[in-house]
Amino acid sequence: MNGDRVIGGYTLRRLLGRGGMGEVHLAATPTGGLAAVKLIHPELARDPAFRRRFEREVAAARRVARFCTAPVLDAGIDGDVAYLVTEYVKGPDLARAVHEQGPLSGGNLEALAVGIATALSAIHGAGVIHRDLKPANVLLSPLGPRVIDFGIAQLVGGDSVAGQSLLGTPAFMAPEQVRGEPLTPAADVFAWGGVIAFAGTGRLPFGGGPAGQVLHRIMGEPPLLDGLDDGVRGVVERALAKDARLRPTAQELLGELVGGTRLATATEVVERTWTGTATADVRGADVRGADVRGADVRGADVREGVGDGRPVEARPSGRRRWWPWAVAGGAVLVLAAVGAVTLPGALDRQSLPYEAGFADSWDVGASDGGAARADGSGYRLTVRPGWRLWKSAPVSEPESGVIVSARATLEEGAGEYGVWCHGSAGSGDRYEFTVSGTGKASIVKRRTGAEGEILHGPAGAPRQAVNRVVAECVRSGDRVTLRMWLNEVLVAEVSDAEDPYAPREAGVHAASSATEQARVRFQSFTLRPVIES
């Protein structure tokens, strides 16, 4: 039992997966939600080179669009254990689903192909190569396939020597990956072809057996595509070209799958799923399965089957099988593919949960009080002596209540910083959740032109070099309940019933001392609705 084990403030509930790099656990978050926590083996976590690679993994994963993967919520090192926290995605992985239900065909296979290609397009657009795309790293969530596990992902053009080493899963490696050459996004396209071939046939594209034999076939033999639907076979063959230069890009995959006549076919699939022609099948389907997979699982022997090593057997064809994720995800994925440029921007203001990249409409520039500017993937506030700056996120708060969190550090001077909620940068009304450079935590109700009303503190709190401030703001009737966590420890819980503020905006803030400038760098910012239990 590990139910009472706490890592980085997350209470581990049960083991979800185990592999070469560590374990993945279902965990309770400090605010009562669920998350998947990947624990890296201590012997790896103690290696300085691995720590640098781990930091790159986190930075890479944060840049990828949230709709196609399990978003990174937190990361850090607790003692000698490195941990990565991602959104909990409920649903079986593709390897288990094919093993238990048999291969996909027709519209279901096409929807899967579109979904994974959409994910790769977003991953490559963020400057990342996944490097280990395989069926176990595709989760079939109720809203469509999610590509997970950037455990060996590298930045495009990075200077890591990992490009010279054999990292990945043999059955889905590209020839250039087998040769140990520096990789491009074309390697992921090759893996996409192998994953779709597996999903549509139930067989590994280059057969099973010892890893050396599989790698030899990848280098010199054609893939095994007998039985794969004609609707996707042509594009899969092109994706599995031995020469990386002959493969389509992820965007070109989408063009072939949803462009022209392919778009008409995909649209028919979506229309059929949404008009209820398969209602009986959906109601009768068993949608239970594995919860989430994130562990890096590798073996020297590549078997034809999945899970327990048994081959996938032929399934009876008399009973119509239905993949429930296609119902909810089909339309979303086709729209994401067709409107990959214009659609996300139209939803920015209301899309939740929201995780800042700090380049999407955050205020930058100088004022009397100081300056704000984007700094790589972060956001830096420089505050002149005696001033206070606060900045709004480019999303509105939900009516049901909000959780706002940020990771930040005081880089220079003396002062305080944190997050705020239920306010407006225009009016100055807001609830501030603050940690000072001396390690004091407080909650303050502020209004422009008036002295702040202290609702809690300043009180001592667990302080680190980089502090994670989490605030929960929930209005119920004529009262607002406010909770504050600092570095995963609940440090304050108060209520405000005197003209409480309503949900409007949230953001970050920083203030200097009366005599010394302060410079604060925010590494991350997240805003999400309170999930009622």
Coordinates of C-alpha atoms in Angstrom, one line a residue:
M1 CA 0.0 0.0 0.0
N2 CA 1.3 3.5 -0.9
G3 CA -1.9 5.4 -0.2
D4 CA -0.3 7.6 2.5
R5 CA 2.9 8.3 0.5
V6 CA 3.2 11.9 -0.4
I7 CA 5.6 13.2 -3.2
G8 CA 5.7 17.0 -3.8
G9 CA 2.4 17.4 -2.0
Y10 CA 0.6 14.8 -4.1
T11 CA -0.8 11.8 -2.2
L12 CA -0.2 8.5 -4.2
R13 CA -3.3 6.3 -4.4
R14 CA -2.4 3.4 -6.6
L15 CA 0.1 2.2 -9.2
L16 CA -0.9 2.7 -12.8
G17 CA 2.2 1.6 -14.7
R18 CA 5.9 0.7 -14.3
G19 CA 8.7 0.9 -16.8
G20 CA 12.4 1.5 -17.4
M21 CA 12.3 5.1 -16.2
G22 CA 10.1 4.7 -13.2
E23 CA 6.5 4.4 -12.1
V24 CA 3.2 6.2 -12.8
H25 CA 0.7 6.6 -9.9
L26 CA -2.8 7.9 -9.6
A27 CA -2.6 10.7 -7.0
A28 CA -4.7 13.2 -5.1
T29 CA -3.7 16.8 -5.7
P30 CA -3.4 19.3 -2.8
T31 CA -6.8 20.8 -3.9
G32 CA -8.6 17.4 -3.9
G33 CA -8.5 16.6 -7.6
L34 CA -6.8 13.7 -9.4
A35 CA -3.6 13.6 -11.3
A36 CA -1.1 11.2 -12.8
V37 CA 2.3 11.4 -11.1
K38 CA 5.4 9.9 -12.9
L39 CA 8.2 9.1 -10.4
I40 CA 11.7 8.8 -11.9
H41 CA 14.0 6.1 -10.5
P42 CA 16.3 7.6 -7.8
E43 CA 19.4 6.4 -9.6
L44 CA 18.4 8.4 -12.6
A45 CA 17.1 11.4 -10.6
R46 CA 20.5 11.7 -8.9
D47 CA 22.3 12.0 -12.3
P48 CA 23.0 15.7 -13.1
A49 CA 22.8 14.9 -16.9
F50 CA 19.4 13.3 -16.4
R51 CA 18.2 16.2 -14.4
R52 CA 19.0 18.5 -17.2
R53 CA 17.2 16.2 -19.6
F54 CA 14.2 16.0 -17.2
E55 CA 14.0 19.8 -17.2
R56 CA 14.0 19.8 -21.0
E57 CA 11.2 17.2 -21.0
V58 CA 9.0 19.4 -18.8
A59 CA 9.7 22.5 -20.8
A60 CA 9.0 20.6 -24.0
A61 CA 5.7 19.1 -22.8
R62 CA 4.5 22.5 -21.5
R63 CA 4.7 23.9 -25.0
V64 CA 2.5 21.3 -26.7
A65 CA -1.2 22.2 -27.2
R66 CA -3.4 20.8 -24.4
F67 CA -6.1 19.2 -26.5
C68 CA -3.9 16.4 -27.8
T69 CA -1.9 15.3 -24.8
A70 CA -2.0 15.0 -21.0
P71 CA -1.0 18.5 -19.9
V72 CA 1.8 18.9 -17.4
L73 CA 0.5 20.4 -14.2
D74 CA 3.7 20.4 -12.1
A75 CA 7.2 18.9 -11.8
G76 CA 10.0 19.0 -9.3
I77 CA 12.4 17.0 -7.2
D78 CA 11.5 15.7 -3.8
G79 CA 14.5 14.3 -2.0
D80 CA 16.1 12.0 -4.6
V81 CA 12.9 11.4 -6.6
A82 CA 12.1 13.5 -9.6
Y83 CA 8.4 13.7 -10.4
L84 CA 6.2 14.9 -13.2
V85 CA 2.5 15.6 -12.7
T86 CA 0.1 15.5 -15.6
E87 CA -3.6 15.7 -16.0
Y88 CA -5.3 12.3 -15.2
V89 CA -6.7 10.8 -18.4
K90 CA -9.2 8.0 -17.9
G91 CA -9.3 5.5 -20.7
P92 CA -7.4 2.5 -22.0
D93 CA -4.3 2.8 -24.1
L94 CA -4.4 1.8 -27.7
A95 CA -2.3 -1.3 -27.1
R96 CA -4.7 -2.7 -24.5
A97 CA -7.8 -1.7 -26.5
V98 CA -6.7 -3.5 -29.6
H99 CA -5.7 -6.5 -27.6
E100 CA -9.0 -6.7 -25.8
Q101 CA -11.4 -5.6 -28.6
G102 CA -9.5 -6.3 -31.8
P103 CA -8.4 -4.1 -34.7
L104 CA -10.2 -0.9 -35.7
S105 CA -11.7 -0.4 -39.2
G106 CA -13.6 2.1 -41.2
G107 CA -14.6 5.4 -39.6
N108 CA -13.1 4.5 -36.2
L109 CA -9.7 3.8 -37.7
E110 CA -9.8 7.0 -39.8
A111 CA -10.8 9.1 -36.7
L112 CA -7.9 7.6 -34.8
A113 CA -5.5 8.4 -37.7
V114 CA -6.8 12.0 -37.8
G115 CA -6.5 12.4 -34.0
I116 CA -2.9 11.1 -33.7
A117 CA -1.8 13.1 -36.8
T118 CA -3.4 16.2 -35.2
A119 CA -1.4 15.6 -32.1
L120 CA 1.8 15.2 -34.0
S121 CA 1.1 18.4 -35.9
A122 CA 0.8 20.2 -32.6
I123 CA 3.8 18.5 -31.1
H124 CA 6.0 19.3 -34.0
G125 CA 4.6 22.9 -34.1
A126 CA 5.9 23.3 -30.6
G127 CA 9.4 22.4 -31.7
V128 CA 9.4 18.9 -30.2
I129 CA 10.1 15.4 -31.5
H130 CA 8.3 12.8 -29.5
R131 CA 10.8 9.9 -30.4
D132 CA 8.7 7.1 -28.8
L133 CA 5.3 7.2 -30.3
K134 CA 3.7 3.7 -29.8
P135 CA 0.3 2.2 -29.0
A136 CA 1.0 2.3 -25.3
N137 CA 1.5 6.1 -25.5
V138 CA -1.9 6.7 -27.1
L139 CA -4.7 7.0 -24.5
L140 CA -8.3 6.6 -25.8
S141 CA -10.0 9.2 -23.6
P142 CA -13.8 10.0 -23.9
L143 CA -12.8 13.1 -25.9
G144 CA -10.5 11.4 -28.3
P145 CA -7.0 10.0 -28.5
R146 CA -4.3 11.7 -26.3
V147 CA -0.6 11.2 -27.1
I148 CA 1.4 11.0 -23.9
D149 CA 4.9 10.4 -22.5
F150 CA 7.6 12.7 -23.6
G151 CA 10.1 10.7 -21.5
I152 CA 12.7 10.7 -24.2
A153 CA 11.4 13.7 -26.2
Q154 CA 14.1 16.2 -27.4
L155 CA 13.9 19.7 -28.7
V156 CA 14.2 20.0 -32.5
G157 CA 17.7 21.2 -33.2
G158 CA 18.8 20.5 -29.6
D159 CA 22.4 19.8 -28.8
S160 CA 21.7 16.6 -26.8
V161 CA 23.8 13.6 -27.6
A162 CA 20.6 11.5 -27.3
G163 CA 20.2 11.8 -31.1
Q164 CA 23.2 9.5 -31.3
S165 CA 21.9 6.8 -28.9
L166 CA 19.2 4.2 -29.4
L167 CA 16.3 5.5 -27.6
G168 CA 12.7 4.4 -28.3
T169 CA 10.7 1.2 -28.8
P170 CA 12.2 -1.1 -31.4
A171 CA 8.9 -2.1 -33.2
F172 CA 8.1 1.6 -34.1
M173 CA 11.6 3.0 -34.8
A174 CA 12.4 4.7 -38.0
P175 CA 15.4 3.4 -40.0
E176 CA 17.4 6.6 -39.2
Q177 CA 16.6 6.1 -35.6
V178 CA 17.9 2.5 -35.8
R179 CA 21.1 3.9 -37.4
G180 CA 21.6 6.3 -34.5
E181 CA 21.4 9.4 -36.7
P182 CA 20.1 12.8 -35.5
L183 CA 16.3 12.7 -35.8
T184 CA 13.8 15.0 -37.4
P185 CA 9.9 15.0 -37.1
A186 CA 9.9 12.5 -39.9
A187 CA 10.8 9.8 -37.4
D188 CA 7.5 10.4 -35.6
V189 CA 5.6 10.2 -38.9
F190 CA 7.2 6.8 -39.4
A191 CA 6.0 5.7 -36.0
W192 CA 2.5 7.1 -36.8
G193 CA 2.4 4.8 -39.8
G194 CA 3.3 1.9 -37.6
V195 CA 0.8 2.7 -34.9
I196 CA -2.0 3.0 -37.4
A197 CA -1.0 -0.2 -39.1
F198 CA -1.1 -1.9 -35.7
A199 CA -4.4 -0.4 -34.8
G200 CA -5.9 -1.6 -38.1
T201 CA -4.5 -5.1 -38.3
G202 CA -3.6 -6.1 -34.7
R203 CA -0.1 -6.9 -35.8
L204 CA 3.2 -5.2 -35.4
P205 CA 4.2 -3.6 -38.7
F206 CA 7.5 -5.4 -38.9
G207 CA 6.7 -8.5 -37.0
G208 CA 7.8 -9.8 -33.6
G209 CA 10.7 -11.6 -32.1
P210 CA 14.1 -10.5 -30.8
A211 CA 14.7 -6.8 -31.1
G212 CA 17.7 -7.3 -33.5
Q213 CA 15.5 -9.2 -36.0
V214 CA 12.8 -6.5 -35.8
L215 CA 15.3 -3.7 -36.4
H216 CA 16.8 -5.6 -39.4
R217 CA 13.3 -5.9 -41.0
I218 CA 12.7 -2.1 -40.4
M219 CA 15.9 -1.4 -42.3
G220 CA 15.4 -3.6 -45.3
E221 CA 11.9 -5.2 -45.5
P222 CA 8.5 -3.7 -46.4
P223 CA 5.9 -3.4 -43.6
L224 CA 3.1 -6.0 -43.0
L225 CA 0.0 -4.2 -44.1
D226 CA -2.3 -7.1 -45.3
G227 CA -5.8 -6.5 -44.0
L228 CA -5.4 -2.7 -43.4
D229 CA -8.3 -0.7 -44.7
D230 CA -7.8 0.8 -48.1
G231 CA -9.0 4.1 -46.7
V232 CA -5.7 4.7 -44.9
R233 CA -3.4 2.1 -46.4
G234 CA -1.9 4.5 -49.0
V235 CA -1.0 7.2 -46.5
V236 CA 0.4 4.7 -44.1
E237 CA 2.6 3.2 -46.8
R238 CA 4.0 6.7 -47.5
A239 CA 4.5 7.4 -43.8
L240 CA 6.6 4.1 -43.6
A241 CA 9.0 5.1 -46.4
K242 CA 12.5 4.0 -45.6
D243 CA 13.9 7.4 -46.8
A244 CA 12.8 10.1 -44.4
R245 CA 12.7 12.6 -47.2
L246 CA 9.8 10.7 -48.9
R247 CA 7.5 10.8 -45.9
P248 CA 4.7 13.4 -45.6
T249 CA 4.9 15.8 -42.7
A250 CA 2.3 15.6 -40.0
Q251 CA 0.4 18.5 -41.6
E252 CA 0.5 16.7 -44.9
L253 CA -0.9 13.6 -43.2
L254 CA -3.8 15.7 -42.1
G255 CA -4.2 17.1 -45.6
E256 CA -4.5 13.6 -47.0
L257 CA -6.8 12.3 -44.3
V258 CA -9.3 15.2 -44.2
G259 CA -8.7 17.1 -47.4
G260 CA -10.8 16.7 -50.6
T261 CA -12.6 13.4 -50.7
R262 CA -11.0 12.3 -47.5
L263 CA -12.7 15.2 -45.7
A264 CA -16.1 14.0 -47.0
T265 CA -15.5 10.6 -45.7
A266 CA -14.4 11.9 -42.3
T267 CA -17.4 14.2 -42.2
E268 CA -19.7 11.2 -42.9
V269 CA -18.1 9.4 -39.9
V270 CA -18.7 12.3 -37.6
E271 CA -22.3 12.8 -38.8
R272 CA -23.0 9.1 -38.3
T273 CA -21.7 9.1 -34.8
W274 CA -23.6 12.3 -33.8
T275 CA -26.9 11.3 -35.4
G276 CA -27.3 8.3 -33.1
T277 CA -27.0 5.5 -35.6
A278 CA -24.8 3.6 -33.2
T279 CA -26.7 4.6 -30.0
A280 CA -27.4 1.0 -29.0
D281 CA -23.8 0.0 -29.4
V282 CA -22.6 2.9 -27.3
R283 CA -25.0 2.2 -24.5
G284 CA -23.9 -1.4 -24.5
A285 CA -20.2 -0.9 -24.8
D286 CA -18.0 -1.6 -21.9
V287 CA -15.9 1.6 -21.6
R288 CA -13.9 0.5 -18.6
G289 CA -10.2 0.0 -19.1
A290 CA -6.8 1.0 -17.9
D291 CA -6.6 4.5 -16.5
V292 CA -3.4 6.0 -17.8
R293 CA -0.1 5.0 -19.1
G294 CA 3.1 7.1 -18.9
A295 CA 5.9 4.7 -17.8
D296 CA 8.6 4.1 -20.4
V297 CA 8.3 0.4 -21.0
R298 CA 10.9 -1.3 -23.1
G299 CA 12.0 -4.9 -23.6
A300 CA 14.7 -6.7 -25.5
D301 CA 12.1 -9.1 -27.0
V302 CA 9.4 -7.6 -29.2
R303 CA 6.3 -9.8 -29.2
E304 CA 3.6 -9.9 -31.7
G305 CA 0.9 -9.2 -29.1
V306 CA 0.6 -6.5 -26.5
G307 CA 0.1 -6.4 -22.7
D308 CA 1.0 -9.9 -21.6
G309 CA 2.9 -10.9 -24.7
R310 CA 0.1 -13.1 -26.2
P311 CA -0.7 -12.5 -29.9
V312 CA -3.9 -10.7 -30.8
E313 CA -6.5 -13.3 -31.8
A314 CA -9.2 -13.0 -34.4
R315 CA -12.4 -11.7 -32.9
P316 CA -15.9 -12.8 -33.8
S317 CA -17.3 -10.5 -36.5
G318 CA -21.0 -11.0 -35.8
R319 CA -21.3 -8.5 -33.0
R320 CA -20.7 -4.9 -34.0
R321 CA -18.0 -3.3 -31.9
W322 CA -18.0 0.5 -31.0
W323 CA -15.2 2.7 -29.8
P324 CA -16.9 5.2 -27.5
W325 CA -14.1 7.8 -27.7
A326 CA -14.9 8.3 -31.4
V327 CA -18.4 9.6 -30.7
A328 CA -17.2 12.6 -28.6
G329 CA -13.8 13.0 -30.2
G330 CA -14.5 12.7 -33.9
A331 CA -16.0 16.1 -34.5
V332 CA -13.5 17.8 -32.2
L333 CA -10.5 16.2 -34.0
V334 CA -11.8 17.0 -37.5
L335 CA -12.5 20.6 -36.6
A336 CA -9.0 20.9 -35.0
A337 CA -7.4 19.5 -38.1
V338 CA -9.3 21.7 -40.5
G339 CA -9.1 24.9 -38.4
A340 CA -5.7 24.4 -36.9
V341 CA -4.8 28.1 -37.5
T342 CA -8.0 30.0 -36.9
L343 CA -10.1 28.0 -34.4
P344 CA -7.8 28.0 -31.3
G345 CA -7.4 31.8 -31.4
A346 CA -11.2 32.3 -31.4
L347 CA -11.5 30.3 -28.2
D348 CA -8.6 31.8 -26.3
R349 CA -10.6 34.0 -24.0
Q350 CA -12.9 31.3 -22.7
S351 CA -10.8 28.1 -23.1
L352 CA -10.3 26.4 -19.7
P353 CA -8.3 25.0 -18.1
Y354 CA -5.8 27.7 -19.2
E355 CA -2.0 27.4 -18.9
A356 CA 0.1 30.4 -19.8
G357 CA 2.8 30.6 -22.3
F358 CA 3.0 34.3 -21.4
A359 CA 3.1 35.2 -25.1
D360 CA -0.7 35.1 -25.6
S361 CA -1.9 38.6 -24.9
W362 CA -0.2 39.1 -21.5
D363 CA 0.5 42.8 -21.0
V364 CA 4.1 43.9 -21.7
G365 CA 5.8 47.3 -21.5
A366 CA 6.8 50.0 -19.0
S367 CA 4.7 52.1 -16.7
D368 CA 5.3 54.4 -13.7
G369 CA 5.4 51.4 -11.4
G370 CA 7.9 49.3 -13.4
A371 CA 7.9 47.0 -16.4
A372 CA 6.5 43.7 -17.6
R373 CA 8.0 41.5 -20.3
A374 CA 7.9 38.0 -21.6
D375 CA 11.1 36.1 -20.9
G376 CA 11.4 33.0 -22.9
S377 CA 8.6 30.7 -21.6
G378 CA 8.3 33.0 -18.4
Y379 CA 7.0 36.4 -17.5
R380 CA 9.1 39.0 -15.6
L381 CA 7.8 41.9 -13.5
T382 CA 10.3 44.6 -12.4
V383 CA 8.8 46.9 -9.8
R384 CA 10.2 50.2 -8.8
P385 CA 10.6 51.0 -5.0
G386 CA 7.2 51.5 -3.3
W387 CA 5.1 50.3 -6.2
R388 CA 2.8 47.3 -6.9
L389 CA 2.1 45.7 -10.3
W390 CA -0.7 43.3 -11.2
K391 CA -1.4 41.7 -14.6
S392 CA -4.5 39.9 -15.9
A393 CA -4.5 36.6 -17.6
P394 CA -6.2 36.6 -21.1
V395 CA -9.1 34.4 -19.9
S396 CA -12.1 35.1 -17.7
E397 CA -12.8 33.2 -14.4
P398 CA -15.6 30.6 -14.4
E399 CA -18.7 31.3 -12.3
S400 CA -18.3 28.0 -10.4
G401 CA -15.1 28.9 -8.7
V402 CA -11.5 29.0 -9.8
I403 CA -8.1 27.6 -8.9
V404 CA -5.2 29.9 -9.8
S405 CA -1.6 28.8 -9.5
A406 CA 1.9 30.1 -10.4
R407 CA 5.5 29.1 -9.9
A408 CA 7.7 32.2 -9.3
T409 CA 10.9 33.4 -7.7
L410 CA 12.1 36.7 -6.4
E411 CA 15.3 37.2 -8.5
E412 CA 16.3 40.6 -7.2
G413 CA 15.6 43.0 -4.3
A414 CA 13.0 42.9 -1.6
G415 CA 9.3 42.5 -1.9
E416 CA 6.4 40.0 -2.4
Y417 CA 4.6 38.3 -5.2
G418 CA 1.8 35.8 -6.0
V419 CA -1.5 35.4 -7.7
W420 CA -4.9 37.1 -7.5
C421 CA -8.5 36.2 -8.3
H422 CA -12.0 37.7 -8.4
G423 CA -10.8 41.1 -9.6
S424 CA -10.1 43.4 -12.4
A425 CA -6.9 45.2 -13.5
G426 CA -9.2 48.1 -14.6
S427 CA -10.9 48.6 -11.2
G428 CA -8.1 47.4 -9.0
D429 CA -10.5 45.1 -7.0
R430 CA -9.0 41.7 -6.3
Y431 CA -8.0 39.1 -3.7
E432 CA -4.2 38.8 -3.5
F433 CA -2.4 35.6 -2.4
T434 CA 1.1 36.6 -1.5
V435 CA 4.5 35.2 -0.4
S436 CA 7.2 37.6 0.6
G437 CA 10.9 37.4 0.2
T438 CA 11.2 36.7 3.9
G439 CA 8.8 33.7 3.6
K440 CA 5.6 35.2 4.9
A441 CA 2.2 34.2 3.4
S442 CA -0.9 36.4 3.4
I443 CA -4.3 36.9 1.8
V444 CA -5.3 40.6 1.2
K445 CA -8.5 42.1 -0.2
R446 CA -7.5 45.2 -2.3
R447 CA -9.3 48.1 -3.9
T448 CA -7.7 51.0 -5.8
G449 CA -7.3 54.1 -3.6
A450 CA -7.7 52.2 -0.4
E451 CA -5.4 50.4 2.0
G452 CA -5.5 46.6 1.6
E453 CA -7.6 44.6 4.1
I454 CA -5.6 41.8 5.5
L455 CA -7.7 38.6 5.6
H456 CA -4.9 36.3 6.7
G457 CA -1.3 36.8 7.8
P458 CA 1.4 37.7 7.3
A459 CA 2.4 34.3 8.7
G460 CA 5.3 31.9 8.3
A461 CA 5.0 29.4 5.5
P462 CA 7.2 26.7 3.8
R463 CA 9.4 28.7 1.4
Q464 CA 11.7 27.5 -1.4
A465 CA 13.9 29.2 -4.0
V466 CA 11.1 28.7 -6.5
N467 CA 7.7 29.0 -4.8
R468 CA 4.4 27.5 -6.1
V469 CA 1.4 29.6 -5.0
V470 CA -2.0 28.1 -5.4
A471 CA -5.3 30.0 -4.7
E472 CA -8.8 28.7 -4.6
C473 CA -11.7 31.3 -4.8
V474 CA -15.3 30.1 -4.6
R475 CA -18.3 32.4 -4.3
S476 CA -21.5 30.9 -2.7
G477 CA -24.3 33.4 -2.2
D478 CA -23.0 36.4 -0.4
R479 CA -19.8 34.8 0.7
V480 CA -16.4 34.0 -0.9
T481 CA -14.2 31.2 0.5
L482 CA -10.5 31.7 -0.1
R483 CA -7.8 29.0 0.3
M484 CA -4.1 29.3 -0.2
W485 CA -1.4 26.7 -0.7
L486 CA 2.3 27.4 -0.7
N487 CA 4.5 24.6 -2.0
E488 CA 1.7 22.1 -1.7
V489 CA 0.9 23.0 1.9
L490 CA -2.4 24.6 2.9
V491 CA -1.4 27.8 4.7
A492 CA -4.7 29.7 4.9
E493 CA -8.5 29.3 4.6
V494 CA -10.7 32.4 5.2
S495 CA -14.1 33.7 4.1
D496 CA -15.2 37.2 3.0
A497 CA -18.9 38.1 3.5
E498 CA -18.5 41.9 3.4
D499 CA -19.3 43.0 -0.1
P500 CA -17.4 40.1 -1.6
Y501 CA -16.0 40.3 -5.1
A502 CA -17.5 38.2 -7.9
P503 CA -15.6 36.1 -10.5
R504 CA -14.1 38.3 -13.2
E505 CA -10.4 38.1 -13.8
A506 CA -7.3 36.6 -12.3
G507 CA -3.6 37.0 -12.7
V508 CA -0.2 37.6 -11.1
H509 CA 1.2 40.4 -9.0
A510 CA 4.4 41.7 -7.5
A511 CA 5.4 44.5 -5.2
S512 CA 8.7 46.0 -4.0
S513 CA 9.8 47.4 -0.7
A514 CA 9.7 51.1 0.0
T515 CA 13.4 51.5 -0.7
E516 CA 14.4 48.7 -3.0
Q517 CA 13.4 47.6 -6.5
A518 CA 12.1 44.0 -6.9
R519 CA 12.3 41.7 -9.9
V520 CA 10.1 38.6 -10.0
R521 CA 10.0 35.9 -12.7
F522 CA 6.9 33.8 -13.1
Q523 CA 7.8 30.4 -14.6
S524 CA 4.2 29.2 -15.1
F525 CA 0.6 30.2 -14.6
T526 CA -2.5 28.0 -14.6
L527 CA -6.2 28.8 -14.2
R528 CA -8.8 26.1 -14.1
P529 CA -12.4 25.6 -12.7
V530 CA -13.0 24.1 -9.3
I531 CA -14.1 20.5 -9.9
E532 CA -17.0 19.7 -7.6
S533 CA -16.8 16.3 -6.0

